[in-house]
CSV table of C-alpha atoms in Angstrom, one decimal:
chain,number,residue,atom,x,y,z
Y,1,UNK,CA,-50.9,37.5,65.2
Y,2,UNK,CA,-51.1,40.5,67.6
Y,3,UNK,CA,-49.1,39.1,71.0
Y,4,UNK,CA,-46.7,41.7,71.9
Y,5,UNK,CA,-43.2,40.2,70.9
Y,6,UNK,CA,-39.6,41.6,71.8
Y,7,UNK,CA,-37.4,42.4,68.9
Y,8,UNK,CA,-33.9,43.0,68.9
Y,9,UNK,CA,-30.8,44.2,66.6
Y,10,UNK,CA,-28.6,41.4,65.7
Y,11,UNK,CA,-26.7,42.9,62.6
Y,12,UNK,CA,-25.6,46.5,61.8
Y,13,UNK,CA,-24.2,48.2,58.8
Y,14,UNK,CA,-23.0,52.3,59.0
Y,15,UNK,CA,-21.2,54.2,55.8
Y,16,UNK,CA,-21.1,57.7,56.5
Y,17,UNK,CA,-18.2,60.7,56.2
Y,18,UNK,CA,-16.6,59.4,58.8
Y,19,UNK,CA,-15.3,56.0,57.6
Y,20,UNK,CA,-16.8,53.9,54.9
Y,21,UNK,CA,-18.0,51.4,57.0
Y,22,UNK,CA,-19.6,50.3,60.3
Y,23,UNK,CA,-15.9,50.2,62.2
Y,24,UNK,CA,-14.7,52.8,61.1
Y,25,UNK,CA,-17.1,54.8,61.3
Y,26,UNK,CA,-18.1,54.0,64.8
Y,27,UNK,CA,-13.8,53.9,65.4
Y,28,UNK,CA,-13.9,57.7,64.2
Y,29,UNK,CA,-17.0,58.7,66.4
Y,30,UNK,CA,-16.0,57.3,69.7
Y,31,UNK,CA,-12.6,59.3,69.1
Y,32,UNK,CA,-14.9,62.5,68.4
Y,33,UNK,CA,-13.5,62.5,64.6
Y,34,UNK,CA,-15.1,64.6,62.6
Y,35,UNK,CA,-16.0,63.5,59.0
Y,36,UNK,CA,-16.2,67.4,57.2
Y,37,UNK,CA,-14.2,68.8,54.7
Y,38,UNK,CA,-14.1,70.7,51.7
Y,39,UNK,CA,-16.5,69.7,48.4
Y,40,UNK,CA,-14.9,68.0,45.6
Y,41,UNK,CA,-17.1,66.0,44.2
Y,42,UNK,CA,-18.2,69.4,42.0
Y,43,UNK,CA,-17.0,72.7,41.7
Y,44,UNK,CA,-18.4,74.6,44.6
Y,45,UNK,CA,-16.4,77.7,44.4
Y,46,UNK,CA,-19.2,80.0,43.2
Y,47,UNK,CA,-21.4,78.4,46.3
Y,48,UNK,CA,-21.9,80.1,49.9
Y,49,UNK,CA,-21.2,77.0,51.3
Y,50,UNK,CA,-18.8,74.9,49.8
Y,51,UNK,CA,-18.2,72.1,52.6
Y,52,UNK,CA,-20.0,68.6,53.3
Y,53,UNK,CA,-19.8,65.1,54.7
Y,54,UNK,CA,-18.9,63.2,51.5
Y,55,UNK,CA,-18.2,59.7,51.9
Y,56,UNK,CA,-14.3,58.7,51.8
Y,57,UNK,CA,-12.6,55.3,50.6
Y,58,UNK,CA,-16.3,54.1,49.6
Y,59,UNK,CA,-16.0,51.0,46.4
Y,60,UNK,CA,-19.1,50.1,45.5
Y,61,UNK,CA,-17.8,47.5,43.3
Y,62,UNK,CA,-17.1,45.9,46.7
Y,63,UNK,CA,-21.0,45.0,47.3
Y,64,UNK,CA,-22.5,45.5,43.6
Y,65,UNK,CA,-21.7,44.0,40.6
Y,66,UNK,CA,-20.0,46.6,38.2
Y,67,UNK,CA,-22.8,45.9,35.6
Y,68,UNK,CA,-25.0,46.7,37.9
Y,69,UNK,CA,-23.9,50.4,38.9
Y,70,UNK,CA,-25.4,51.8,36.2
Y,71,UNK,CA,-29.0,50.3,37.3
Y,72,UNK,CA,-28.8,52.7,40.7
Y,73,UNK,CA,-27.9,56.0,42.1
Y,74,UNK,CA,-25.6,56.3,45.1
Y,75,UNK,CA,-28.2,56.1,47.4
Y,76,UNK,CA,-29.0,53.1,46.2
Y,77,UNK,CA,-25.6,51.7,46.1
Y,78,UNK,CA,-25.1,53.0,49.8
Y,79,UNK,CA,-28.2,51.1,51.1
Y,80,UNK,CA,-27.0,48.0,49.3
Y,81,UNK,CA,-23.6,48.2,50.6
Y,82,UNK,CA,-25.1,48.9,54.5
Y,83,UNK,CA,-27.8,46.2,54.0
Y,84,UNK,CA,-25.0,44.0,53.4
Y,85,UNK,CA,-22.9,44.6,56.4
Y,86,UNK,CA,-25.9,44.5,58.8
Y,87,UNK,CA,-27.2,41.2,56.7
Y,88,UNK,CA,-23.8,39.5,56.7
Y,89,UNK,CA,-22.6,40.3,60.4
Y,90,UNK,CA,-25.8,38.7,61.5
Y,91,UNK,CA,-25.6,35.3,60.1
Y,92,UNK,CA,-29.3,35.8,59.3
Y,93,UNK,CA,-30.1,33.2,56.2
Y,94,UNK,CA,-33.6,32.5,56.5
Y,95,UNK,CA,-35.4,29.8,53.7
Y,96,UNK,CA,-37.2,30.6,51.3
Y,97,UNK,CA,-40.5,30.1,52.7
Y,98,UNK,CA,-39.2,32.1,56.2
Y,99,UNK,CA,-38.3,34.7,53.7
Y,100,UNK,CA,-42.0,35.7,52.8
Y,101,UNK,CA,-42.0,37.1,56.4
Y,102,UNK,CA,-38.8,38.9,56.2
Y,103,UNK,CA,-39.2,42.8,54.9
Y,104,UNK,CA,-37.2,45.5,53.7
Y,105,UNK,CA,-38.0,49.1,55.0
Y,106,UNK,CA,-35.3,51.7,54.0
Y,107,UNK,CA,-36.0,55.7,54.4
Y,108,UNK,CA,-35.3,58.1,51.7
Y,109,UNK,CA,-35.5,61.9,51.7
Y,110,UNK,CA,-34.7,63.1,48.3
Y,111,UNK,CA,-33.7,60.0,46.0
Y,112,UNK,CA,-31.1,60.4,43.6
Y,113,UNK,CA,-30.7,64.3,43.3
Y,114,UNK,CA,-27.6,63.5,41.3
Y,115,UNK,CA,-28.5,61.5,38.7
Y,116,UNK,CA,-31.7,63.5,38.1
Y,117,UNK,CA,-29.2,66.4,37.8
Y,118,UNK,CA,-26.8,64.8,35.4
Y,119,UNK,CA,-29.4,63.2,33.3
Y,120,UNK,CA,-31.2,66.5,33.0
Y,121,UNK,CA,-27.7,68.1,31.8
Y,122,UNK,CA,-28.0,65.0,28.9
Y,123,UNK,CA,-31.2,65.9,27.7
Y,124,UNK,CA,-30.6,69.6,27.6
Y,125,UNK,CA,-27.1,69.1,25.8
Y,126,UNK,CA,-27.8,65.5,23.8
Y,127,UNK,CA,-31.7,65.1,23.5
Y,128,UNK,CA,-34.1,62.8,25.0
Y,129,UNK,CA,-32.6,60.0,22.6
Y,130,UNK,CA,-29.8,59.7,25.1
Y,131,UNK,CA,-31.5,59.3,28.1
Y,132,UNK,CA,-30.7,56.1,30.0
Y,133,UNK,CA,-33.8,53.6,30.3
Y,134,UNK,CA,-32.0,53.2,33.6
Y,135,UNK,CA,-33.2,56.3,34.6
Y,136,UNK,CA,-36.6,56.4,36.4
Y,137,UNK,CA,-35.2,53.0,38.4
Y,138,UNK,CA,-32.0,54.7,39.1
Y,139,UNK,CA,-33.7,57.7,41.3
Y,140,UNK,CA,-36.9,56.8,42.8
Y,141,UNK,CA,-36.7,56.3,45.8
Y,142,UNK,CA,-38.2,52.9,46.7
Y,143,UNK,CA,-35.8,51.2,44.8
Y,144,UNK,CA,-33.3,51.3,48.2
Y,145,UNK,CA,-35.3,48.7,49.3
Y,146,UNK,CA,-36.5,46.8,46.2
Y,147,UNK,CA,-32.6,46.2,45.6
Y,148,UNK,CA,-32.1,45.0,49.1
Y,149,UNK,CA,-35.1,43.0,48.7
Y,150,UNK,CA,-33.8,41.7,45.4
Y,151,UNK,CA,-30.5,41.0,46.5
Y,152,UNK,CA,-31.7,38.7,49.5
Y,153,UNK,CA,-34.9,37.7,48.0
Y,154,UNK,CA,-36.8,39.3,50.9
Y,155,UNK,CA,-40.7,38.8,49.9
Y,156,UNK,CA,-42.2,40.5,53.1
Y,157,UNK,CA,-43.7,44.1,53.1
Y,158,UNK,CA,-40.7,46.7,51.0
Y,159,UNK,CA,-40.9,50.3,50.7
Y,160,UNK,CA,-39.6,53.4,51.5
Y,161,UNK,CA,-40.5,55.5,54.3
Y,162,UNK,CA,-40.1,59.3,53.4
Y,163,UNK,CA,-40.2,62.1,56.7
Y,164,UNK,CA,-37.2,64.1,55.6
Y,165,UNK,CA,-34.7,64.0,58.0
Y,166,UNK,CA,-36.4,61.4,60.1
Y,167,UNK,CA,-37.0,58.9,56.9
Y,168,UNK,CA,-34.3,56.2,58.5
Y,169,UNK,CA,-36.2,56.3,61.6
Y,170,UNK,CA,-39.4,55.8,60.5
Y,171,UNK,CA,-38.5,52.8,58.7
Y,172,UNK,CA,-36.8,51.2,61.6
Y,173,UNK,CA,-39.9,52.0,64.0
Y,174,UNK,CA,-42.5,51.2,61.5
Y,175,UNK,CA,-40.4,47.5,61.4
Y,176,UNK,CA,-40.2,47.4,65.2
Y,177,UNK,CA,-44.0,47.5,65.3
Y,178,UNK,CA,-44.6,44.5,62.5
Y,179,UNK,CA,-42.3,42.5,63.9
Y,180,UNK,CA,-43.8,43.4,67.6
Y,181,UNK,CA,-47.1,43.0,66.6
Y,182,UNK,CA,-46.5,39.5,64.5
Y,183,UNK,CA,-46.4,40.9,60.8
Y,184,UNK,CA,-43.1,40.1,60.2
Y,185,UNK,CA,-40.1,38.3,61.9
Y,186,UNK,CA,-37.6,40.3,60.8
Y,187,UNK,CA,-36.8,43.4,58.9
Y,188,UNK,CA,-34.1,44.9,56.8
Y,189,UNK,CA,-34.4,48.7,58.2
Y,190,UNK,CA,-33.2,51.6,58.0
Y,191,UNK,CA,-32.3,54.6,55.6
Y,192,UNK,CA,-30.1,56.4,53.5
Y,193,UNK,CA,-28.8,59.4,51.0
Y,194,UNK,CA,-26.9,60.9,49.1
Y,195,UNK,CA,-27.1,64.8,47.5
Y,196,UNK,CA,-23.8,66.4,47.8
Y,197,UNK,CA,-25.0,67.9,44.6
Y,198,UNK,CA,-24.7,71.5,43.2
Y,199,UNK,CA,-28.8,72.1,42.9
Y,200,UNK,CA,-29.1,71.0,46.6
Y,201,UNK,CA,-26.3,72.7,48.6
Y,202,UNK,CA,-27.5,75.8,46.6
Y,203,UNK,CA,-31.2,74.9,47.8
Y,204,UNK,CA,-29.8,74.5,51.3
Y,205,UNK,CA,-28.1,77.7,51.0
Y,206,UNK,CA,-30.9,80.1,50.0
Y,207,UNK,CA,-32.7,78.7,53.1
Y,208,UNK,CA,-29.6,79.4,54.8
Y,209,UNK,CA,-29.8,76.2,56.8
Y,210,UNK,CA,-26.2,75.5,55.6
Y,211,UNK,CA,-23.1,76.4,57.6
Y,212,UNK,CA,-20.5,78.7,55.5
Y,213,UNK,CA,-17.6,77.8,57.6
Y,214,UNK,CA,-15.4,77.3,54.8
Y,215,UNK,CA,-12.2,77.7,56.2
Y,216,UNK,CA,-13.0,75.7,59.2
Y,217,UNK,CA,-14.8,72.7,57.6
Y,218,UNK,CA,-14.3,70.3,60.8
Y,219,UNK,CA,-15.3,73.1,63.3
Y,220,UNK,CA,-18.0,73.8,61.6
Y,221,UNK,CA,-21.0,71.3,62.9
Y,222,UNK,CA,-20.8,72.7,66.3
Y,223,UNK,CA,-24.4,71.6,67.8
Y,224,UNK,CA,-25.7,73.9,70.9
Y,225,UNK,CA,-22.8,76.2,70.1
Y,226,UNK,CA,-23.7,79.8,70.5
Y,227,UNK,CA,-21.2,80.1,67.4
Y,228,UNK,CA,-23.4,77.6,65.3
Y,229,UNK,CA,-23.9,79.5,61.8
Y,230,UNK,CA,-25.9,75.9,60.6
Y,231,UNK,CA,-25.8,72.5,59.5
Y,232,UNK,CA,-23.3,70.5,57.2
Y,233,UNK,CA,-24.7,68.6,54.6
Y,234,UNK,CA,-23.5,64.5,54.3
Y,235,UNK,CA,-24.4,61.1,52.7
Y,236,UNK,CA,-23.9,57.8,54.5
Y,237,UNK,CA,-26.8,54.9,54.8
Y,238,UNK,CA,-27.5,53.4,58.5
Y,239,UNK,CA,-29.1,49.9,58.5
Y,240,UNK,CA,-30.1,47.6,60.7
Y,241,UNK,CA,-31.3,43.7,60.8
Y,242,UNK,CA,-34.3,43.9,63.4
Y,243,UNK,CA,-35.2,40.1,64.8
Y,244,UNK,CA,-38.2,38.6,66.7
Y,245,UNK,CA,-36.0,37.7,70.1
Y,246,UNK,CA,-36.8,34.5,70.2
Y,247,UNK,CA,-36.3,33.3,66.9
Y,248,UNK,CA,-32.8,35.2,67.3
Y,249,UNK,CA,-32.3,33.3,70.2
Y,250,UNK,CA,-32.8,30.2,68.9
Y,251,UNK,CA,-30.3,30.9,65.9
Y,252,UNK,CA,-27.6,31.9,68.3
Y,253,UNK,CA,-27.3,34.9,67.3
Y,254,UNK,CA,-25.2,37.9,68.4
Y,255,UNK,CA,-27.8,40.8,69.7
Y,256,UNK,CA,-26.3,43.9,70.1
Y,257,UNK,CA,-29.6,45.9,71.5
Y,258,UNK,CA,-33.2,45.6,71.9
Y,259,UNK,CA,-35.9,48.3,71.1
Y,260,UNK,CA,-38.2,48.7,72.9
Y,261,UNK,CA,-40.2,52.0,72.0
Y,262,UNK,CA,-41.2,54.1,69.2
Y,263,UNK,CA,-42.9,57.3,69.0
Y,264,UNK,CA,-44.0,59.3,65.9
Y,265,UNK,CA,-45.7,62.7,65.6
Y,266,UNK,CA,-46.3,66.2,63.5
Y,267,UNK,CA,-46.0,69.3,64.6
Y,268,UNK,CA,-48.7,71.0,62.0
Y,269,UNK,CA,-47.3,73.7,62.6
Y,270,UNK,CA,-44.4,75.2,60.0
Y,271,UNK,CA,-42.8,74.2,56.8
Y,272,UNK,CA,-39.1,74.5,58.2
Y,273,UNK,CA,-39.6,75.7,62.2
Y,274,UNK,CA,-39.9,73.5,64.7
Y,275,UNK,CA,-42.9,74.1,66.7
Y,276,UNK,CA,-42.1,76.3,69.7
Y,277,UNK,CA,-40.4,74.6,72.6
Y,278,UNK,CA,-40.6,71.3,70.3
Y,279,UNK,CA,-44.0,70.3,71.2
Y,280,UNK,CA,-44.0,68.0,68.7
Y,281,UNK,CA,-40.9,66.2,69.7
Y,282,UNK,CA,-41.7,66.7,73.3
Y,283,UNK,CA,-45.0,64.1,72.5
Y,284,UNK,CA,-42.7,61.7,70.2
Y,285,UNK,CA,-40.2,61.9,73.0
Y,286,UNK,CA,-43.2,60.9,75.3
Y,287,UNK,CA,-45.2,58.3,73.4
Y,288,UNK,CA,-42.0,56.7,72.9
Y,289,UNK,CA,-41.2,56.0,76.6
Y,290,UNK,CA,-45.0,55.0,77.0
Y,291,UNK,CA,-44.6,52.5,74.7
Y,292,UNK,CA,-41.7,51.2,76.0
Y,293,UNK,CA,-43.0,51.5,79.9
Y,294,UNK,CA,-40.4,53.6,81.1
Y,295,UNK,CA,-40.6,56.6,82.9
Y,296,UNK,CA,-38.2,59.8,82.2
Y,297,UNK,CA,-35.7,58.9,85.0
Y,298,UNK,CA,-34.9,55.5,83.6
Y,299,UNK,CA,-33.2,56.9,80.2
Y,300,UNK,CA,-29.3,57.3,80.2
Y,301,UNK,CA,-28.8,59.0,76.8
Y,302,UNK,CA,-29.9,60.7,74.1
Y,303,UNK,CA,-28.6,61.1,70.3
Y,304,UNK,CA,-30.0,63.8,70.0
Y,305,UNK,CA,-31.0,65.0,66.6
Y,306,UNK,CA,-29.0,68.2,67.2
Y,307,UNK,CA,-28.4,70.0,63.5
Y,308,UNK,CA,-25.9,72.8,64.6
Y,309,UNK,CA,-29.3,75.2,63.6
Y,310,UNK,CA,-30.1,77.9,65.4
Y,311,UNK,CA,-33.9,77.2,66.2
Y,312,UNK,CA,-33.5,73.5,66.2
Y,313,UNK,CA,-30.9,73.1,68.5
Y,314,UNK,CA,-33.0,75.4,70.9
Y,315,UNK,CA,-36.3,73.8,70.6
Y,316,UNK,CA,-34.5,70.3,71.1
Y,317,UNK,CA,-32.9,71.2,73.9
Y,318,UNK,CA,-36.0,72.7,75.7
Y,319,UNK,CA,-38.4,70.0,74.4
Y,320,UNK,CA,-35.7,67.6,76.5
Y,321,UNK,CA,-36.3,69.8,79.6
Y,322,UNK,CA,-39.9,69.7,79.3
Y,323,UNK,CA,-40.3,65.9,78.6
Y,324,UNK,CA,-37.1,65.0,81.5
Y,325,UNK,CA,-37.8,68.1,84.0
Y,326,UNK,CA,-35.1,67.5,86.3
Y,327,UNK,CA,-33.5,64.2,85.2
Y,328,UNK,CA,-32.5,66.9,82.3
Y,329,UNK,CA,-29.6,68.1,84.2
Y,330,UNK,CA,-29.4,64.9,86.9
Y,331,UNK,CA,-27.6,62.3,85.3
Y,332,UNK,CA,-28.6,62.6,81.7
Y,333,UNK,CA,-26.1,62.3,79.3
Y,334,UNK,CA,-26.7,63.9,75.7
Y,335,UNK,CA,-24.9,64.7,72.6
Y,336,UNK,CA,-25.4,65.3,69.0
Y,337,UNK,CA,-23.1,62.6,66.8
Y,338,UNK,CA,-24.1,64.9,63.5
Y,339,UNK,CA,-21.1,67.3,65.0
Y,340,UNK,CA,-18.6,64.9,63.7
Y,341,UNK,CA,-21.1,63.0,60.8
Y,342,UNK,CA,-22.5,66.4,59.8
Y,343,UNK,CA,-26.4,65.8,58.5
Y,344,UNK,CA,-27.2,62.4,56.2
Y,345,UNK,CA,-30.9,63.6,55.7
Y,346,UNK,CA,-33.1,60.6,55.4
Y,347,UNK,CA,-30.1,58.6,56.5
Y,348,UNK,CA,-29.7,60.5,59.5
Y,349,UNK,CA,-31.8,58.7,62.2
Y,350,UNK,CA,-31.0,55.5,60.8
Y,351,UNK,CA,-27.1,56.1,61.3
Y,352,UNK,CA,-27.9,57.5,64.5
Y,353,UNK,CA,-29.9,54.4,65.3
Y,354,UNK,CA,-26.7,52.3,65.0
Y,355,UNK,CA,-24.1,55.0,66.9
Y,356,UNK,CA,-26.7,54.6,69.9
Y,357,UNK,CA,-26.5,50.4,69.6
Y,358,UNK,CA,-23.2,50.9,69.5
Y,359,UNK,CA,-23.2,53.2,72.6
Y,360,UNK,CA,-25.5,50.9,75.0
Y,361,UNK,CA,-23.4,47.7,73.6
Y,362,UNK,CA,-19.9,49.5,74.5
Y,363,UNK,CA,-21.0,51.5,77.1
Y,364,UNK,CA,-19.3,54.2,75.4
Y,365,UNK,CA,-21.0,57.7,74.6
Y,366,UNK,CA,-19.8,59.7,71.5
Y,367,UNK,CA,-19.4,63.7,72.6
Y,368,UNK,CA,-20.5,66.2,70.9
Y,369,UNK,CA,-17.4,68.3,69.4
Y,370,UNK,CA,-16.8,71.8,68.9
Y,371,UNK,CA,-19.1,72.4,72.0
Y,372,UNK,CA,-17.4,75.7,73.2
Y,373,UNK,CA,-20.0,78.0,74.1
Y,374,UNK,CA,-22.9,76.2,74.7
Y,375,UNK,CA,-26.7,78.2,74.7
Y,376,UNK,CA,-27.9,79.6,77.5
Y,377,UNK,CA,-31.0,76.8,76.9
Y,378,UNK,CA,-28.4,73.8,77.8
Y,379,UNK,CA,-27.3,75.6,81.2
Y,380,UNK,CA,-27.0,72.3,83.8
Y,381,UNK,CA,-27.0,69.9,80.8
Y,382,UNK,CA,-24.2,67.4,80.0
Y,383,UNK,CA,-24.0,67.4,76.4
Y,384,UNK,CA,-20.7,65.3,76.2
Y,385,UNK,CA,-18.4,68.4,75.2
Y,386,UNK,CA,-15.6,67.5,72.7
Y,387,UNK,CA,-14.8,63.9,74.7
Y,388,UNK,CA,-16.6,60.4,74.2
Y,389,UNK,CA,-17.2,59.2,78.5
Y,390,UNK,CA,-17.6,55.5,79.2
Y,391,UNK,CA,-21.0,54.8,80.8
Y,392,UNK,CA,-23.0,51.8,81.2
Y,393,UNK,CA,-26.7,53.4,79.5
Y,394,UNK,CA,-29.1,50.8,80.0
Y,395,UNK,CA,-31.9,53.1,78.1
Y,396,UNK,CA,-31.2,55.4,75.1
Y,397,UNK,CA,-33.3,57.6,73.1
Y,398,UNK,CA,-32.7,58.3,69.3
Y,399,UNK,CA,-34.5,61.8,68.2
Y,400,UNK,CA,-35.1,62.5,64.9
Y,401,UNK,CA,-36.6,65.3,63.6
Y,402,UNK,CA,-37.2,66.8,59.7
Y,403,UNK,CA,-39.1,69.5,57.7
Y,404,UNK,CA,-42.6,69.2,57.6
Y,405,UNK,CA,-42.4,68.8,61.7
Y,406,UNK,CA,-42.1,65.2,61.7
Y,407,UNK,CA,-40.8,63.9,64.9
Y,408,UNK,CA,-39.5,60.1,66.1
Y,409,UNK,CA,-38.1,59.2,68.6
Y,410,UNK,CA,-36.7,55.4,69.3
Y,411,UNK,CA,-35.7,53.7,72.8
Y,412,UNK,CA,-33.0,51.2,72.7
Y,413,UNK,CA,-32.2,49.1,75.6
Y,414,UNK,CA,-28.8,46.6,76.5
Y,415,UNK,CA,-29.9,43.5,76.1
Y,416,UNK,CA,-29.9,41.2,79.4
């Protein structure tokens, strides 16, 4: 039960601002395509910030019968539609009894902001008589999984993982460790979201996290940009089919990556702040290469979780000099795909998670755009300015950071 085991990605699925699925999405990314532009899914003309990363050309009547919209919030109908395209580009069709090992781990960071806001308007206007029983199901937030679990009829461990911006990454590297450590044999993993919603880009706002680059809305996720003003709320889902490597093997199927490391960590130290230098993610950055026995100087890349925030993108950057010394400007390539995705929330790592298979697979790193000025703190850095540059990574790291100061940090690897 507790031999080590190798587990690899064999199926992927990606919806995000950038393209409403997994090709496109990666097709826009590579190019350095940003996914921003003005609200309309509400009236956001009385708001400070009145851009986002709203998913385009999205039908969820493509994945989801249409009696069975009204049972789930668009979070819900994103991971469904993500869990499909990483379920069904893997060929993975296990029995029924193989299925009682297979789980279903998707992150969430808020649930279903929307609906909670439109059924809140039907109380208020129509009385609680007209309140959907669909309700409470619609918004929590476990039910990302449970319908992914329900839809495959997936009978291993399900649940959501919750770490605010780092949700999706928790659930994949809480799956990595089952299935290393014999508890599963595959997972469904990763996360997703979906509040483009009047309550939370006022919320946002008032913290003035939010960029008000109105007039500007694709230059306006600018990551380790001295003109950074904040980060640009999105919705997307990132998931992943993780597989014990042999098992995959013996399936023939396609493996697009391995990972090999996970770290997790808190900072204890602020609500919002990062702690100073990111010491939090300097120790998730480290436990993750322990686990993965590799040193600093074997790592090619880094998504980093760059938000376009002013202390973040700081603290990230210097936690990276800290943890790499001077492989940090030797060779290191990092870059920040959430200047073209903008920020998915609890969807955020997870999506990242598959842009960085994607990158050690093609050998094909995504830049960071609008990268004009960069901060004194990335001085001797290569951050990927503005172009994607073909490179053959053999390690990657995936940060992920969120409110709270909870850190992860994953470590993919090409598979040989």
């Amino acid at each position: 039960m507790n031999s080590i085991r190798r587990v690899v990605i064999t199926g992927i699925g990606a919806i995000s601002p950038c393209g409403p699925d997994t090709e496109s999405t990666w097709t826009a990314v590579r190019s350095g395509k940003s996914g921003i532009a003005p609200i309309t899914r509400f009236d956001a003309s009385a708001h400070a910030c009145r851009i986002a990363g709203e998913v385009k050309g999205f039908s969820p009547e493509r994945y989801i019968e249409k009696k069975k919209l009204k049972e789930g919030d668009t979070f819900i109908h994103l991971s469904i539609a993500a869990s499909r395209m990483a379920v069904e580009s893997s060929g993975f069709e296990p029995n029924e009894e193989q299925r009682e090992r297979v789980g279903t781990l998707i992150g969430v960071g808020l649930g279903g902001l929307d609906y909670i806001e439109k059924t809140d308007r039907v109380l208020n206007e129509k009385g609680p008589n007209r309140v959907t029983p669909y309700f409470i199901p619609a918004t929590i937030a476990n039910l990302a999984a449970g319908q992914v679990s329900m839809l495959y009829g997936l009978k291993g461990a399900c649940f959501s993982t919750t770490g605010a911006c780092a949700s999706g990454s928790h659930a994949i590297g809480e799956a990595f460790r089952a299935i290393r450590h014999g508890y599963m044999d595959a997972c469904v993993a990763g996360g997703c979201e979906s509040c483009i919603t009047p309550l939370s880009i006022a919320g946002f706002a008032q913290m003035r996290a939010l960029s008000t680059r109105n007039d500007e809305p694709e230059r306006a996720s600018r990551p380790f940009d001295r003109d950074r003003d904040g980060f640009v709320l999105s919705e997307g889902a990132g998931i992943v089919l993780l597989e014990e490597r042999e098992a995959a093997l013996r399936r023939g199927a396609k493996i697009h990556a391995e990972l090999v490391g996970y770290g997790a960590t808190a900072d204890a130290y602020h609500l919002t702040q990062p702690a100073p230098e990111g010491e939090g993610a300097q120790r998730a950055m480290r436990m993750a290469l322990e686990d993965a026995r590799l040193s600093p100087a074997d790592v090619g890349y880094i998504n980093a979780h760059g938000t376009s925030t002013g202390v973040g993108d700081v603290n990230e950057l210097l936690a990276i000099r800290k943890v790499f010394g001077a492989r940090a400007t030797a060779g290191l390539l990092v870059s920040s795909t959430k200047s073209m995705t903008g920020h998915l929330l609890g969807g955020a790592g997870s999506l990242e998670t598959v842009l960085t298979t994607l990158t050690v697979e093609h050998g094909l790193v995504p830049p960071t755009i609008n990268l004009e000025n960069p901060v004194e703190e990335a001085a001797g850095m290569d951050l990927v300015p503005n172009h994607a540059r073909e490179a053959r990574v053999r390690f990657a790291l995936n940060n992920s950071f969120g409110f709270g100061g909870t850190n992860t940090t994953l470590v993919l690897a090409r598979h040989e």
